[in-house]
Amino acid sequence: MQIGFDGTVLIAPRTGIGYYTHFLLKHLQADPRLSLFCYNGLFMRPFAAGGEDERSPNLLHSAATGLKQIPGGRQTYRLLKKANFARAARNLDLFHATNYMPPSKTAVPVLPLIHDVSHIRHPEWHPAERIRWLDSGTPQLLSAPIINTVSAFSAREITATFGVSPARIRVTLPGVNPLYREPPQKVEATLRRLDVRSGCYFLCVGTLEPRKNLTTALQAYIALPPATRSHFPLLIVGPEGWGDLALPTESDRLVRDGQVRFTGYLGEDAMHVLYHEATALLFPSSYEGFGMPVSEAMATGTRPIVASGGAPEEITQGLGLALPAFDPMAWRDGLLQAIDEKWQADKILRTSLRSSSHLFDWKTNASETLSIYEELLN
C-alpha cells in the first residue's frame, strides 16, 4: 500500500498534529507492506527519518514559515500547497489526512483525522482564515466512508456536530513518546539552566493561543499566597500561537519578579525533565480532542490538573484532578492540594500514573491505523 501524509506538519516546532504524524509514521515504517510518502508542499517524497522528517526547516519550509507571518500569507501558502497536491498524490493508494483534510480535493481515497471540532464549538478560538479553510473542506471530509479521531470524547463530538454515525468513526488513541517512560537525563543541569528546583514549580505546556485558557491558570496562581509563589514558580512552555491570550494585568508583574516564566518552545530532553520534576502539570484548556501534555506528564509519573468534562479528563482515567475550566479559585485550591499532599514525592501515585499511561502506545496506534487502511481499501 502506498500511503500519503502531509509532511509540512513535521517541521519543528511541532504541534500535537506534528507529533502524532511523526510517531505514526515511525511505527508504520516497520511494516514491509507499506510505502509511506510525505507531501512537502511541492512534491510527494518517500518518508525517511532524518530526511522528510527533519528537525530543522529546509529552504522550502523556511520560505513557507516566512510567508505565513505576513497578512494573508497563510491563505496564500495553502493555495500554493493545494495547486500541486492533485498531481503529487495521483500514485497513492490512500491519503491519511492527519491534519484534518488533504491540501485539496483528490481522486485518491482519503482517511480524514479529525482531532477535535473546536472550530465548530468555539470559532472565536481560531483565526478567521483557519475557519474558512476548515469550512471549505467539510463536505469532502464528511463524504469519507470512515473518519478517524483520537478520543471517545471527540468521537461523540463529531456525531453531535456533524451528524456522522458512530459506525463510521474509528478512534486511535495517540501514544506517548517512549523517551518519557525512561528516567530523565541531565536533570540537575536542566533544572539549573531553567532556574527551578525539583518538585517546586508548576508546569503549563501548549501553544500560546486563546483556547489553552492560560487565564484560569494565571488567575489561580496569582491567588496563591505570595510566599507560596516565591517557592513555586509557574513555567509556561510552548511556542507563540495567535490571538489575544487575555492574561490578567498582574501577570506582567509576576513575570518581572520571575514567578511566572514563559520559556518558549523547549526540546524533548528538557521537557522530559520538566514533566518528571514538576509539582503538577496544569492543563486548563476547556476544549481538546486529546491533550498530549496530559498523557506525557502521566508517563513520567506527574499528576495533571485538567479541565473537567472533556478529553483531558478522559485521558487521566480518574488519576488526575479535574476542575471546572473557568473557576480560578478551584484551581488555586488544586495547586495548594498538590503542594500539601506532596504529589511529586508520592511513589504510589507516580507508579499508578505511569502504569495508566501505557494505554497510550504508538505501536498499538499504528496497528489499529493499519487495520483502518485495510478496511477502507477493501
CSV table of N, CA, C and O in Angstrom, one decimal, residues 7 88 150 221 234 267-268 286 324 327:
chain,number,residue,atom,x,y,z
A,7,GLY,N,3.5,16.2,5.0
A,7,GLY,CA,4.8,16.3,5.7
A,7,GLY,C,5.1,17.6,6.3
A,7,GLY,O,6.1,17.8,7.1
A,88,ALA,N,0.7,15.5,-7.2
A,88,ALA,CA,1.7,14.8,-6.4
A,88,ALA,C,1.0,13.5,-5.8
A,88,ALA,O,1.8,12.6,-5.5
A,150,VAL,N,-9.3,10.8,17.8
A,150,VAL,CA,-8.3,10.5,18.8
A,150,VAL,C,-8.8,10.2,20.2
A,150,VAL,O,-8.0,9.9,21.1
A,221,TYR,N,-2.9,31.0,40.0
A,221,TYR,CA,-1.5,31.2,40.6
A,221,TYR,C,-1.4,32.5,41.3
A,221,TYR,O,-0.8,32.6,42.4
A,234,LEU,N,5.8,29.4,38.2
A,234,LEU,CA,4.9,28.8,37.2
A,234,LEU,C,5.7,28.9,35.9
A,234,LEU,O,5.9,30.0,35.4
A,267,GLY,N,13.0,21.6,23.7
A,267,GLY,CA,13.2,20.3,23.1
A,267,GLY,C,12.7,19.2,24.0
A,267,GLY,O,12.4,19.4,25.2
A,268,GLU,N,12.7,18.0,23.5
A,268,GLU,CA,12.2,16.8,24.2
A,268,GLU,C,13.0,16.5,25.5
A,268,GLU,O,12.4,16.1,26.5
A,286,SER,N,-10.1,24.3,28.0
A,286,SER,CA,-11.5,23.9,28.2
A,286,SER,C,-12.1,23.0,27.1
A,286,SER,O,-13.2,22.5,27.2
A,324,PRO,N,-13.5,22.6,37.3
A,324,PRO,CA,-14.2,23.5,36.3
A,324,PRO,C,-13.2,24.4,35.6
A,324,PRO,O,-12.4,25.1,36.2
A,327,ASP,N,-13.0,28.3,36.8
A,327,ASP,CA,-13.1,28.6,38.2
A,327,ASP,C,-11.7,28.7,38.8
A,327,ASP,O,-11.2,27.8,39.3
